[in-house]
Structures are given as structure tokens and as C-alpha cells.
Short mmCIF file of C-alpha atoms in Angstrom, two decimals:
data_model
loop_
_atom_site.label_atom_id
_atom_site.label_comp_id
_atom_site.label_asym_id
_atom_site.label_seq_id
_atom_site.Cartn_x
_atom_site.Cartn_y
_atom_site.Cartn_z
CA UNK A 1 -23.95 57.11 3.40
CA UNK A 2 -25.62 60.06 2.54
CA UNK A 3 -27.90 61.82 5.52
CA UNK A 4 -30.28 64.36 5.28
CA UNK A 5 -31.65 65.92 8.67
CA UNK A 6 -35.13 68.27 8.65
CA UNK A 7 -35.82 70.54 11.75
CA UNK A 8 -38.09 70.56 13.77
CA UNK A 9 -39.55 67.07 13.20
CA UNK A 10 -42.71 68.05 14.98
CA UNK A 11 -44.49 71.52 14.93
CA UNK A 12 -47.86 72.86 15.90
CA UNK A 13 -48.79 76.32 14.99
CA UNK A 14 -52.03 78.81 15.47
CA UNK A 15 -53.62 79.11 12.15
CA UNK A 16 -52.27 82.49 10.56
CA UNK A 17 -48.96 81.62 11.74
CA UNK A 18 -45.78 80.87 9.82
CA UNK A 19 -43.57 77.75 9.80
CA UNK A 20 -40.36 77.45 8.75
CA UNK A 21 -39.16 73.90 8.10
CA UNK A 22 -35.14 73.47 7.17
CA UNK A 23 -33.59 70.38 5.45
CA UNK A 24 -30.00 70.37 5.23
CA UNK A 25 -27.28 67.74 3.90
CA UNK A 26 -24.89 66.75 6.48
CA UNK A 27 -22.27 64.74 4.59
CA UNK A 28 -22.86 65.79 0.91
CA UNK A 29 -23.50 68.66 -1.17
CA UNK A 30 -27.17 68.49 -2.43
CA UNK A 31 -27.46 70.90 -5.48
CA UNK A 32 -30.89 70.15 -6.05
CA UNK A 33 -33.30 69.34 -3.29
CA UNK A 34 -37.00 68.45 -3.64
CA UNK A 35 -39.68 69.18 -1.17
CA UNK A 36 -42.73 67.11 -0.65
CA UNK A 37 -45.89 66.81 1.03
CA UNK A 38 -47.79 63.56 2.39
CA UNK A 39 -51.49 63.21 3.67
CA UNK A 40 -52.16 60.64 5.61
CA UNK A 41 -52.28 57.05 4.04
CA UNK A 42 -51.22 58.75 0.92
CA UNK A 43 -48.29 59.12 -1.55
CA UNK A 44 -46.11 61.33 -1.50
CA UNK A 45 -46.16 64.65 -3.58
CA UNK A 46 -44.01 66.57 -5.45
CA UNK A 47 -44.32 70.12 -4.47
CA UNK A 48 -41.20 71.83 -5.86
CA UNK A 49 -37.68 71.25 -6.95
CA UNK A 50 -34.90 73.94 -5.77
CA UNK A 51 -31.61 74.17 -6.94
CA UNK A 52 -28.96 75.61 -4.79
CA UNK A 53 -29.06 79.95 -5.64
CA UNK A 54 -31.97 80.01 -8.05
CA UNK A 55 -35.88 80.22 -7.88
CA UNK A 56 -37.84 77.01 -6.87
CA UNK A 57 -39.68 75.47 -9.46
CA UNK A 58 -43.21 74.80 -8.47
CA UNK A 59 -45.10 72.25 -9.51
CA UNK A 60 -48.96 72.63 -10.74
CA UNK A 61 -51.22 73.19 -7.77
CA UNK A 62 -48.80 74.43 -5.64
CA UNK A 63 -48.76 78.15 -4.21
CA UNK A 64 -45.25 79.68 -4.45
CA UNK A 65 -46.37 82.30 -2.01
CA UNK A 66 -47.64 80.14 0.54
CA UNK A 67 -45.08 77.98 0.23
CA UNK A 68 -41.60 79.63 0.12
CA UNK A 69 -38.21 77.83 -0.78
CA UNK A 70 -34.80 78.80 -0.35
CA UNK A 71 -32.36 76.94 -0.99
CA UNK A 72 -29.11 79.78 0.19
CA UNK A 73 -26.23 76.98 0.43
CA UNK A 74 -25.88 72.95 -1.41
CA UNK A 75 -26.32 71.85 2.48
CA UNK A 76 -29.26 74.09 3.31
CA UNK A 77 -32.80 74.44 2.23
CA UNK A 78 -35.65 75.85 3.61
CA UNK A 79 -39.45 75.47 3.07
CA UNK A 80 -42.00 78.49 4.89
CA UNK A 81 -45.36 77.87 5.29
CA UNK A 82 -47.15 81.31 5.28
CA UNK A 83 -50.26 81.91 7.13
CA UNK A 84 -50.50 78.57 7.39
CA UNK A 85 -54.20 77.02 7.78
CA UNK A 86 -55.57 73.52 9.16
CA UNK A 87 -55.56 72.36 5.61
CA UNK A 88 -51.40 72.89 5.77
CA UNK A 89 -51.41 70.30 8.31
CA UNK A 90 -49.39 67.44 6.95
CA UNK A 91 -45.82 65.41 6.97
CA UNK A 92 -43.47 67.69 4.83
CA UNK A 93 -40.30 65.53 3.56
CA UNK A 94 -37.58 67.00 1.97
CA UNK A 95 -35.02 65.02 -0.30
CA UNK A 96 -31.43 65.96 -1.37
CA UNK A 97 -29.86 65.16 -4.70
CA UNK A 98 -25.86 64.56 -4.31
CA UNK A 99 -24.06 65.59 -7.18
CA UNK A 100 -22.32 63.56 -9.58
CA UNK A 101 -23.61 60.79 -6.86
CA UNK A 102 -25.68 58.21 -8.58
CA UNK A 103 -29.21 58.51 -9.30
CA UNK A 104 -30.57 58.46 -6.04
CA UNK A 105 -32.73 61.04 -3.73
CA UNK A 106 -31.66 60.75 -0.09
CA UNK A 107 -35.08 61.76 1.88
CA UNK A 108 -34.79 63.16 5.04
CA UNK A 109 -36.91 62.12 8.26
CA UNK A 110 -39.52 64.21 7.49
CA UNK A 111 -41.96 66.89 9.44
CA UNK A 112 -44.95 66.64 10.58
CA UNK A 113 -46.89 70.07 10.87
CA UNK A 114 -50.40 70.43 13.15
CA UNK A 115 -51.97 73.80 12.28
CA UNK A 116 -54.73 74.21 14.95
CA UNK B 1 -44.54 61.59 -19.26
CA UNK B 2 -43.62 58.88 -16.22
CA UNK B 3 -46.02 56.89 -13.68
CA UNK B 4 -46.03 54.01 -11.75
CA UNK B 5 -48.80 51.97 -10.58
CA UNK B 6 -48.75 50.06 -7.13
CA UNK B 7 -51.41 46.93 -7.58
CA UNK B 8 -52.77 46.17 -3.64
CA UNK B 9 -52.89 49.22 -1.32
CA UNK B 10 -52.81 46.51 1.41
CA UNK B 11 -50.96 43.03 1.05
CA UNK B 12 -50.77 40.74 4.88
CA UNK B 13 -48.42 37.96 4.86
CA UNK B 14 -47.77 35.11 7.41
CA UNK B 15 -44.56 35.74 8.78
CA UNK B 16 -41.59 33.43 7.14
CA UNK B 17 -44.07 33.56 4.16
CA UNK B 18 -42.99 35.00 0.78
CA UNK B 19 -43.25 38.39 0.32
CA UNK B 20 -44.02 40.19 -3.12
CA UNK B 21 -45.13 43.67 -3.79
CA UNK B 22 -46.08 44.37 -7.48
CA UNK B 23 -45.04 47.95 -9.31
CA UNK B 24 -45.74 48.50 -12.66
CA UNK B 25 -44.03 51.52 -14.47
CA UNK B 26 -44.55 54.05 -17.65
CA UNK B 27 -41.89 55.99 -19.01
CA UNK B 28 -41.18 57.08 -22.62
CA UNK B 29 -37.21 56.40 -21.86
CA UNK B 30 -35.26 53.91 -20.45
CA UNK B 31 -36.48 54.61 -16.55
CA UNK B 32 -34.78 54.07 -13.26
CA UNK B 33 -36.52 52.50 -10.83
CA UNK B 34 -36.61 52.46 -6.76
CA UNK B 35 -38.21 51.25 -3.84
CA UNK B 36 -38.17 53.11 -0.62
CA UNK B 37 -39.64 51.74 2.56
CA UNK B 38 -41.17 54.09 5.24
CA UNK B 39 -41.66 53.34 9.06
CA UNK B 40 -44.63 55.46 10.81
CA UNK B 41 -44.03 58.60 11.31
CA UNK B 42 -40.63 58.42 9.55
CA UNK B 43 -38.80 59.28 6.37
CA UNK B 44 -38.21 56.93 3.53
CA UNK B 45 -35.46 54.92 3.00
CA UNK B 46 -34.02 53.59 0.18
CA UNK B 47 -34.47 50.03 -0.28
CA UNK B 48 -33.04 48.72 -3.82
CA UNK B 49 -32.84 50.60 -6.93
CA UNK B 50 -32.67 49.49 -10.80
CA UNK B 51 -30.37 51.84 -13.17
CA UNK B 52 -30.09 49.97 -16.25
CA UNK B 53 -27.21 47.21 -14.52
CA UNK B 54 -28.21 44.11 -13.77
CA UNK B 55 -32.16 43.45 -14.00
CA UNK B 56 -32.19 41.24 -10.79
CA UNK B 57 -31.09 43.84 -7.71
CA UNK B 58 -30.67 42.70 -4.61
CA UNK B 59 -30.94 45.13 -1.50
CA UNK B 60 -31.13 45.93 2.43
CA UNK B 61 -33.32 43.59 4.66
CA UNK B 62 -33.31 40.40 2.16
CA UNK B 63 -35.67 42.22 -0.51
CA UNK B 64 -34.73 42.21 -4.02
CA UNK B 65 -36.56 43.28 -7.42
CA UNK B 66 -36.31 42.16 -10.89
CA UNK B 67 -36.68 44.73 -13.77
CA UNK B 68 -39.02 42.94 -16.45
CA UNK B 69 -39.21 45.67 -19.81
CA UNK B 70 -41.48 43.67 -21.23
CA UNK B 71 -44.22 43.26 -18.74
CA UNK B 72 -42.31 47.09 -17.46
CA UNK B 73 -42.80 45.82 -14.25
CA UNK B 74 -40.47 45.92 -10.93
CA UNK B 75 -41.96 43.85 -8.84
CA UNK B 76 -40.14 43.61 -5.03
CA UNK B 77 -40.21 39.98 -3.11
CA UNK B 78 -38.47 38.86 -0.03
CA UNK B 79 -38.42 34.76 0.39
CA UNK B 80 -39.47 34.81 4.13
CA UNK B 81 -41.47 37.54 5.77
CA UNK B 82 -40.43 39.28 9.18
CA UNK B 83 -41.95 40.44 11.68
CA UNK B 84 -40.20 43.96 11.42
CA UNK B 85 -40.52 44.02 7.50
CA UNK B 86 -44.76 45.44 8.50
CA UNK B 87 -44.26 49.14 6.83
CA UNK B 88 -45.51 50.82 3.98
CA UNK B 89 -43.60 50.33 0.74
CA UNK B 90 -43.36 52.65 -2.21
CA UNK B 91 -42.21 52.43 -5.78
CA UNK B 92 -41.15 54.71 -7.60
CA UNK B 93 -39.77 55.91 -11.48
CA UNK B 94 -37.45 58.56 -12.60
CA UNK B 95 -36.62 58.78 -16.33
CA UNK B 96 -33.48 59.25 -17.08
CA UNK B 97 -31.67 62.08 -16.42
CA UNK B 98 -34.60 64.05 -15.31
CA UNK B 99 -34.28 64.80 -11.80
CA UNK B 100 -38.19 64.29 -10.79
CA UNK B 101 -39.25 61.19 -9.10
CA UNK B 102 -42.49 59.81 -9.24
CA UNK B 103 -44.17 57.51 -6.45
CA UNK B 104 -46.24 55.15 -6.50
CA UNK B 105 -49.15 55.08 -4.32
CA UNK B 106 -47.82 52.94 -1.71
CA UNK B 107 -48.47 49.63 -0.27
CA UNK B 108 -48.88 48.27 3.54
CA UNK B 109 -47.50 45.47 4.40
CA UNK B 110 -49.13 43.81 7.30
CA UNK B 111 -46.81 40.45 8.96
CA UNK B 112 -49.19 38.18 10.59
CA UNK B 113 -47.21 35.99 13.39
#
């Protein structure tokens, strides 16, 4: 199978703090992964698409400064939450896209982030 | 443009009772379709997905979905309910090649013994 791991899977921070959250492919190359963002009893949501060495694409709504994305190697990305607030606090789940694997998003376990 | 629409945010079953969660898709091209189930506090994981095969897929747990175009529904059903089958349950659409996924809005399932 394909297995995506995110670090740390729990993480409280003061407010004006930054988080770093990584999401890496252990047994395939992901060229594209996708990060998302789920409220509680909600769906989840699309916040931006990286592909491995090139700028995120954001999607509408979504601060690229706040929320920075690199994406350095096809096993490694990483999402940043700057000066993060309470209204940050949410589960942040990453996906990986395996290439010329079938059309298929392998999510990882997610993270949940507490901003206090 | 691609959606999908999840009809029941909540659905509670008896358990060995049938199970069937409804999804109802828009795309403007021939979609692919998935559902992924997700466990409190956990990740999702990929249940069954349709890419333009057979219309009736069958996947993990005993759940299977059948790809209607003409009602463009994907409706998910399991014959008997379990116990360990209470999670939430999302649908979800990708056209085509495009890489973006779109999910539904999720629905709870809720096994009764």
C-alpha cells in the first residue's frame, strides 16, 4: 500500500507562535501533495496543492503567507502556520498523489492543532 | 466545475441492518468517484473508488457502490451493518485528469445494537 505519515499528530501552541506540520510519503514518491483543513463536524477543505520544487498553488480564501508550503523532496512536504491564532485551531490532513499510480490520494493521519 | 452532494448528514442503522449512504455528483467530464471513511480523530481512508471500470465496485469492510450516470449518483451500501462500521463517511469527485478532489460534506453513521 501506499502510507503517508504527518508529524506531530497533536500540537498546542501560544497564539503568535509558529507551527510547522510535515507530511511525508514513506513507500512512494508523491509529486503532488495536497494540504487540507477540517473544522469540526465538517468537510474537508482544499487549501493548496504543491508539487514537488515549485510554488504551492493556493486556493481562494487561503493566505499563502500564513500558511507556507514546501514541498523540497517527492517524500517531503511541509505546511507552517505563521503567527498562528485560535481561529488556526483545526485538524490539518495532508494527502500524497503517487505518480503514474492510479487515481487515488493517499491521506495521511492527519494533525490536530490547539492554538491557545 | 465538480461537486458532490451527500443527502443525510446523519443516517443510524440497526446493526446487521442494510446500510446505504447516498452521493450524488456534478462534473462536466466523465468523473471519478471515491469514498473514504474516517475514524475520530483519524485520517481518511480509502474505501472503494469508481474510474470508469466496472459501475458496480466492491471494496474493504463489505461496502460496495454502484456508479448510476444517469441519476449521476454513487450511492455506497453494505448488506448488514456492524458494529465497528459507526464513522463518518465521505464522498467525493475528481474529474478526470485534474488532480483536485472534491468532498462531499460527510455523513455519520450511527450502528444501533
Amino acid at each position: 500500500g501506499a502510507v503517508v505519515s504527518q508529524h506531530p499528530s497533536w500540537v498546542i501552541c501560544k497564539s503568535g507562535t509558529s507551527v510547522k506540520i510535515e507530511c511525508r510519503s514513506l513507500d512512494f514518491q508523491a509529486t503532488t501533495m495536497f494540504w487540507y483543513r477540517q473544522f469540526p463536524k465538517q468537510s474537508l477543505m482544499l487549501m493548496a496543492t504543491s508539487n514537488e520544487g515549485s510554488k504551492a498553488t493556493y486556493e481562494q480564501g487561503v493566505e499563502k503567507d500564513k500558511f507556507l508550503i514546501n514541498h523540497a523532496s517527492l517524500t517531503l512536504s511541509t505546511l507552517t502556520v505563521t503567527s498562528a491564532h485560535p481561529e488556526d485551531s483545526s485538524f490539518y490532513i495532508c494527502s500524497g498523489h503517487r505518480e503514474g499510480g492510479q487515481e487515488t490520494q493517499y491521506f495521511g493521519p492527519g494533525t490536530r492543532l490547539l492554538v491557545l | 466545475a465538480q461537486s458532490v452532494t451527500q443527502l443525510g448528514s446523519h443516517v443510524s442503522v440497526s446493526e446487521g441492518a442494510l446500510v446505504l449512504l447516498r452521493c450524488n455528483y456534478s462534473s462536466s467530464v466523465p468523473p471519478y468517484l471515491f469514498w473514504y471513511v474516517q475514524y475520530p480523530n483519524q485520517g481518511l481512508q480509502l474505501l472503494l473508488k469508481y474510474t470508469s471500470a466496472a459501475t458496480l465496485v466492491k471494496g474493504i469492510n463489505g461496502f460496495e457502490a454502484e456508479f448510476k450516470k444517469s441519476e449521476t449518483s454513487f450511492h455506497l451500501t453494505k448488506p448488514s451493518a456492524h458494529m465497528s462500521d459507526a464513522a463518518e463517511y465521505f464522498c467525493a469527485v475528481k474529474a478526470g485528469g485534474y488532480q483536485k478532489v472534491t468532498f462531499g460534506t460527510g455523513t455519520k453513521l450511527q450502528v444501533i445494537p
